[in-house]
XYZ file of C-alpha atoms in Angstrom:
423
model
C -32.351 81.121 -25.330
C -29.776 81.789 -22.617
C -27.534 84.868 -22.597
C -24.074 84.261 -24.017
C -21.668 83.074 -21.316
C -18.306 84.835 -21.153
C -16.641 82.991 -18.272
C -13.238 81.350 -18.685
C -14.566 77.792 -18.779
C -16.912 78.496 -21.663
C -14.195 80.269 -23.625
C -11.868 77.332 -23.113
C -14.322 75.087 -24.912
C -13.754 76.977 -28.157
C -15.601 79.620 -30.181
C -19.155 80.358 -29.106
C -21.840 81.069 -31.685
C -22.705 84.786 -31.604
C -25.959 85.577 -29.836
C -27.409 87.077 -33.018
C -27.062 83.740 -34.794
C -28.875 82.007 -31.953
C -31.691 84.556 -31.779
C -35.065 82.831 -32.044
C -38.089 84.784 -30.759
C -40.140 81.564 -30.722
C -37.760 79.616 -28.473
C -39.374 78.717 -25.137
C -36.758 80.347 -22.923
C -36.858 83.581 -24.892
C -40.671 83.700 -24.898
C -40.671 83.333 -21.110
C -38.018 86.004 -20.486
C -36.609 87.928 -23.460
C -34.905 90.697 -21.519
C -31.529 89.145 -20.672
C -31.024 88.060 -24.270
C -32.076 91.458 -25.602
C -29.646 93.188 -23.236
C -26.828 91.029 -24.562
C -27.765 91.714 -28.175
C -28.132 95.453 -27.601
C -24.620 95.570 -26.134
C -22.878 93.296 -28.640
C -24.770 93.558 -31.951
C -27.403 96.297 -31.681
C -28.436 95.772 -35.323
C -28.184 92.332 -36.924
C -29.917 90.141 -39.490
C -31.952 87.219 -38.166
C -32.461 84.424 -40.717
C -35.092 82.900 -38.419
C -37.496 85.767 -39.129
C -35.892 87.201 -42.274
C -35.541 90.614 -40.655
C -32.978 93.078 -39.378
C -33.366 93.324 -35.607
C -32.909 96.804 -34.070
C -32.452 97.095 -30.301
C -31.149 100.517 -29.174
C -33.579 103.155 -27.927
C -32.346 106.071 -30.030
C -32.188 103.936 -33.179
C -35.662 102.450 -32.700
C -37.083 105.916 -32.062
C -35.318 107.375 -35.102
C -36.698 104.683 -37.411
C -40.236 105.169 -36.085
C -40.017 108.898 -36.755
C -38.529 108.550 -40.236
C -41.450 107.918 -42.587
C -39.386 108.929 -45.609
C -36.858 106.098 -45.439
C -38.927 103.480 -43.619
C -42.351 102.200 -44.645
C -45.069 100.768 -42.387
C -46.918 99.009 -45.212
C -45.796 95.511 -44.160
C -46.866 95.789 -40.494
C -49.914 93.521 -40.829
C -48.449 91.045 -43.342
C -48.047 87.521 -41.919
C -44.481 87.006 -40.729
C -44.664 83.476 -42.115
C -46.145 83.579 -45.656
C -49.482 81.812 -45.960
C -49.525 78.331 -47.435
C -51.457 77.886 -50.727
C -54.570 76.504 -48.995
C -54.727 79.391 -46.513
C -54.115 81.913 -49.309
C -57.001 80.373 -51.213
C -59.338 80.746 -48.240
C -58.464 84.432 -47.960
C -58.668 85.074 -51.719
C -61.981 83.268 -52.210
C -63.629 85.128 -49.328
C -63.169 88.619 -50.750
C -61.081 89.502 -47.691
C -59.672 92.974 -48.341
C -58.254 95.189 -45.589
C -56.702 98.292 -47.180
C -53.776 100.101 -45.532
C -55.217 102.833 -43.334
C -53.369 103.512 -40.070
C -50.738 101.184 -38.560
C -49.824 99.727 -41.963
C -49.917 102.901 -44.018
C -47.559 105.743 -44.945
C -48.000 109.499 -45.463
C -49.670 111.297 -47.117
C -52.548 108.805 -47.161
C -51.898 107.854 -43.531
C -52.095 111.510 -42.474
C -55.552 111.922 -44.022
C -56.929 108.710 -42.561
C -55.507 109.413 -39.117
C -57.224 112.790 -39.022
C -60.554 111.260 -40.040
C -60.510 108.173 -37.819
C -59.024 110.031 -34.877
C -61.543 112.883 -34.911
C -64.220 111.161 -32.766
C -61.669 109.965 -30.174
C -61.766 113.181 -28.199
C -60.585 113.571 -24.625
C -64.204 114.059 -23.615
C -65.332 110.813 -25.265
C -62.558 108.843 -23.590
C -63.182 110.469 -20.221
C -66.889 109.745 -20.462
C -66.074 106.032 -20.432
C -64.636 106.166 -16.897
C -67.941 105.418 -15.063
C -68.564 102.421 -17.348
C -65.005 101.164 -16.779
C -65.367 101.530 -12.999
C -68.731 99.702 -12.955
C -67.374 96.920 -15.134
C -64.218 96.463 -13.059
C -66.222 96.455 -9.818
C -68.620 93.826 -11.187
C -65.711 91.562 -12.152
C -64.063 92.082 -8.769
C -67.328 91.100 -7.039
C -67.283 87.807 -8.928
C -63.577 87.317 -8.326
C -63.901 87.788 -4.553
C -66.944 85.508 -4.366
C -65.219 82.749 -6.296
C -62.660 80.104 -5.333
C -59.039 80.770 -4.640
C -56.477 80.700 -5.971
C -57.964 82.394 -9.009
C -56.783 83.269 -12.494
C -56.536 87.053 -12.730
C -56.593 86.891 -16.536
C -59.900 85.032 -16.669
C -61.246 86.928 -13.660
C -60.495 90.479 -14.773
C -58.004 91.459 -17.446
C -59.231 89.271 -20.326
C -62.799 90.582 -20.567
C -62.738 94.131 -19.219
C -60.792 95.833 -22.057
C -62.995 94.091 -24.626
C -66.167 95.219 -22.875
C -64.857 98.799 -22.760
C -64.022 98.706 -26.446
C -67.443 97.239 -27.223
C -69.043 100.105 -25.326
C -67.023 102.544 -27.441
C -67.825 100.814 -30.746
C -71.416 99.845 -29.989
C -70.848 96.065 -30.051
C -73.090 93.649 -28.101
C -71.387 92.572 -24.867
C -72.338 88.944 -25.458
C -69.882 88.802 -28.370
C -66.810 89.097 -26.100
C -65.900 85.416 -26.188
C -65.783 84.983 -29.937
C -64.138 88.360 -30.612
C -61.419 87.606 -28.055
C -60.869 84.198 -29.645
C -60.593 85.792 -33.087
C -58.153 88.396 -31.766
C -55.922 85.766 -30.163
C -55.915 83.802 -33.402
C -54.876 86.882 -35.339
C -51.780 87.286 -33.138
C -50.617 83.806 -34.102
C -51.561 84.089 -37.789
C -49.830 87.444 -38.317
C -46.911 87.489 -35.871
C -46.450 83.826 -35.004
C -45.074 80.738 -36.712
C -48.135 78.502 -37.238
C -48.015 75.251 -39.185
C -49.762 75.049 -42.561
C -52.661 73.229 -40.910
C -52.908 75.938 -38.259
C -52.778 78.637 -40.947
C -55.799 77.093 -42.649
C -57.763 77.085 -39.415
C -56.665 80.605 -38.454
C -57.419 81.979 -41.934
C -60.955 80.622 -41.710
C -61.351 82.455 -38.403
C -59.890 85.645 -39.880
C -62.523 85.596 -42.612
C -65.299 85.209 -40.022
C -63.772 88.066 -38.027
C -63.623 90.247 -41.140
C -67.258 89.567 -42.031
C -68.349 90.269 -38.479
C -66.681 93.700 -38.548
C -68.296 94.686 -41.839
C -71.691 93.437 -40.691
C -71.303 95.641 -37.614
C -70.769 98.717 -39.790
C -73.782 97.860 -41.922
C -75.928 97.600 -38.775
C -74.731 101.049 -37.718
C -75.693 102.458 -41.123
C -79.210 101.116 -40.638
C -79.478 101.816 -36.900
C -76.948 104.457 -35.836
C -76.229 104.948 -32.148
C -74.057 107.029 -29.846
C -70.846 105.159 -30.534
C -67.568 105.518 -32.416
C -68.607 103.594 -35.547
C -71.828 105.598 -35.850
C -69.835 108.811 -35.397
C -67.572 107.823 -38.298
C -70.582 107.143 -40.496
C -72.051 110.544 -39.600
C -68.679 112.235 -40.148
C -68.404 110.567 -43.536
C -71.806 112.020 -44.514
C -71.993 109.791 -47.584
C -68.764 111.189 -49.007
C -66.463 108.400 -50.195
C -63.606 110.882 -50.564
C -63.518 111.141 -46.775
C -63.824 107.406 -46.145
C -65.785 104.570 -47.712
C -67.981 102.219 -45.731
C -65.517 99.493 -46.657
C -62.704 101.488 -45.048
C -64.796 102.026 -41.913
C -65.334 98.259 -41.868
C -61.578 97.767 -42.098
C -61.040 100.098 -39.139
C -63.649 98.155 -37.163
C -61.813 94.941 -38.041
C -58.514 96.378 -36.800
C -59.941 97.978 -33.661
C -61.707 94.767 -32.692
C -58.185 93.391 -32.317
C -55.877 96.233 -31.345
C -58.382 98.045 -29.142
C -58.407 95.425 -26.405
C -55.811 92.671 -26.933
C -52.821 94.832 -26.013
C -54.633 96.439 -23.064
C -55.451 93.002 -21.650
C -51.777 92.086 -21.893
C -50.612 95.402 -20.434
C -52.905 94.949 -17.440
C -51.715 91.466 -16.537
C -48.085 92.502 -17.094
C -48.649 95.333 -14.625
C -50.021 93.026 -11.944
C -47.259 90.486 -12.504
C -44.663 93.246 -11.966
C -46.281 95.069 -9.043
C -47.772 92.311 -6.859
C -44.385 91.037 -5.618
C -43.624 94.567 -4.378
C -45.754 94.480 -1.250
C -45.059 98.029 -0.056
C -45.919 99.450 -3.459
C -49.121 97.382 -3.680
C -50.167 98.547 -0.218
C -49.462 102.166 -1.102
C -51.616 101.847 -4.220
C -54.504 100.415 -2.233
C -54.286 103.149 0.399
C -54.071 105.950 -2.164
C -50.551 106.876 -1.035
C -48.960 106.078 -4.410
C -50.009 107.923 -7.570
C -51.232 105.418 -10.141
C -50.072 107.096 -13.374
C -46.308 106.600 -12.717
C -46.942 102.931 -11.892
C -48.794 102.455 -15.176
C -46.040 104.128 -17.198
C -43.276 102.156 -15.517
C -45.139 98.900 -16.136
C -45.560 99.811 -19.811
C -41.820 100.442 -19.978
C -40.620 97.398 -18.040
C -42.816 94.738 -19.646
C -44.497 96.216 -22.740
C -47.458 94.371 -24.266
C -46.082 95.309 -27.705
C -42.555 93.906 -27.686
C -41.629 94.690 -31.285
C -42.959 96.354 -34.431
C -42.078 96.243 -38.090
C -40.795 98.562 -40.793
C -39.259 98.162 -44.263
C -36.343 100.154 -45.640
C -37.234 102.180 -48.740
C -33.544 102.650 -49.623
C -30.133 101.497 -48.455
C -29.708 102.840 -44.944
C -27.068 102.510 -42.228
C -28.126 102.005 -38.610
C -25.558 101.713 -35.823
C -22.847 100.996 -38.381
C -24.794 98.256 -40.169
C -26.045 98.804 -43.732
C -29.556 97.531 -44.403
C -30.394 97.166 -48.106
C -33.455 98.701 -49.731
C -36.384 96.388 -49.166
C -34.893 95.030 -45.942
C -37.433 94.170 -43.273
C -36.848 95.543 -39.787
C -38.055 94.292 -36.425
C -37.856 97.193 -33.983
C -37.465 95.749 -30.493
C -39.517 97.992 -28.200
C -38.711 95.625 -25.314
C -34.983 96.194 -25.830
C -35.328 99.949 -26.371
C -37.331 100.326 -23.147
C -34.472 98.658 -21.256
C -31.629 100.593 -22.866
C -29.350 101.802 -20.030
C -28.283 104.737 -22.197
C -31.855 106.012 -21.820
C -33.138 104.509 -18.563
C -30.850 104.166 -15.550
C -30.997 100.688 -13.962
C -33.547 99.658 -16.579
C -34.366 96.254 -15.056
C -35.661 97.848 -11.849
C -39.324 98.783 -11.479
C -39.187 102.374 -10.242
C -42.419 104.418 -10.380
C -40.399 107.473 -9.336
C -38.417 107.261 -12.581
C -38.666 110.730 -14.098
C -38.367 109.726 -17.749
C -40.543 106.591 -17.829
C -42.930 108.392 -20.204
C -40.223 108.274 -22.857
C -40.847 104.566 -23.427
C -41.768 103.553 -26.971
C -44.511 101.058 -26.065
C -47.121 103.178 -27.850
C -44.736 104.037 -30.670
C -43.730 107.596 -31.454
C -44.135 110.115 -34.241
C -46.796 109.895 -36.927
C -47.949 106.431 -35.862
C -48.244 107.055 -32.113
C -51.082 104.878 -30.831
C -54.485 106.578 -31.083
C -55.814 104.387 -28.294
C -53.119 105.243 -25.736
C -55.349 107.558 -23.599
C -58.043 104.885 -23.312
C -55.523 102.148 -22.501
C -53.966 104.277 -19.765
C -57.387 105.022 -18.275
C -58.335 101.341 -18.185
C -55.027 100.336 -16.594
C -55.362 103.018 -13.935
C -58.898 102.014 -12.999
C -58.129 98.285 -12.888
C -55.013 98.772 -10.755
C -56.595 101.262 -8.354
C -59.790 99.250 -7.804
C -58.012 95.916 -7.412
C -55.398 97.251 -4.969
C -58.072 98.928 -2.849
C -60.345 95.874 -2.882
C -57.685 93.209 -2.231
C -54.714 94.729 -0.383
C -53.381 91.253 0.469
C -53.585 89.949 -3.106
C -50.468 87.948 -3.955
C -49.087 85.809 -6.755
C -49.201 82.052 -6.349
C -45.590 80.926 -6.095
C -43.868 78.569 -8.549
C -46.570 78.784 -11.196
C -46.116 78.300 -14.914
C -46.552 81.457 -16.991
C -48.013 80.599 -20.407
C -47.190 83.140 -23.111
C -48.282 83.013 -26.764
C -45.158 82.508 -28.937
C -44.881 85.334 -31.471
C -42.517 88.160 -32.355
C -44.521 91.164 -31.274
C -47.034 90.695 -28.444
C -46.267 89.672 -24.857
C -49.549 87.957 -24.116
C -49.696 86.126 -20.762
C -52.700 83.794 -20.767
C -52.912 82.903 -17.067
C -51.745 84.443 -13.776
C -52.809 82.691 -10.580
C -53.358 84.824 -7.479
C -54.664 84.349 -3.974
C -55.664 86.535 -1.042
């Protein structure tokens, strides 16, 4: 989808269809580069209804932030519902399997959300996250050893960013490292099933995988009941202390199911987005490798410029007016984090990658308010370690020119599946 042209020749041809009517988040051009189109929409129609996705699209920073913070008028219950309703066959697969993931965190509202967040967040202390640093460093170094010893050019996704966040999450949850491949495959399938536009045949296949994924997560919890360890799932079981009023084993299984997706998929995407943005900036890459550039501002600016979570969902509980547009009760909203992070009213020269930007931390990539991402500290730590170690190890690392960049078409996750580099 190209930005709307406003030159004299195009206007002479007659009326041009408004950009909002042409908005299609699955269109190839938009998937490759959504930012020019989002800038146009934010300036011309900051809130509009998209029949393609049956949702009201919200693009301005202050409006997106206000909706995220307003749990009274906007519900999160629909967050994990498939954007495209399941076909009868796929629905039957889900129904017959006993698949049941109750609303707990991202797709829940207060007061229940408040109670669950306190319980499930309790073991994720600063000390627990910090204690993972040596494991992250060892894992990154091992992958860099293999990358350097292998052929070039090389795929940085396959060589580093795909596996490492999953292995870190597995260390946190107490999952066998050999399960990375199938868990990553399940997670990728869930992106398409929930936030994509799969065919009926694809829905059937993806639903079968979702059931396997679900059963795997619950089997993991049962193993931790029988053989507890020093991991997050075991901590939850100990914290529960047999009291279903705190959390049931089924609910802990549901959290495991969600974390086995959200706990690594977005970090993998954030890491490769960072390298795609920073590698062309040779002076910045050199400064990172030599320790002359602080890593935290680079991480935050990369999360702002090219967020792994491009959009998130809410539903209006009542009639509500946003930026002069009235959304009826029950209306579905798609909050465009990618557009909000590039709003010039909030971020000066938003298209530029500027680690010295003083307000980069105000980005909404991790959400804001009651639903702010519980895993943000771990994601930041992983991104910092990967970027620091890679820049120090390969100061002449560079992108292969004129390569295709394959993204997974969906509304919400910017998931680059290959990035070729050489050195």
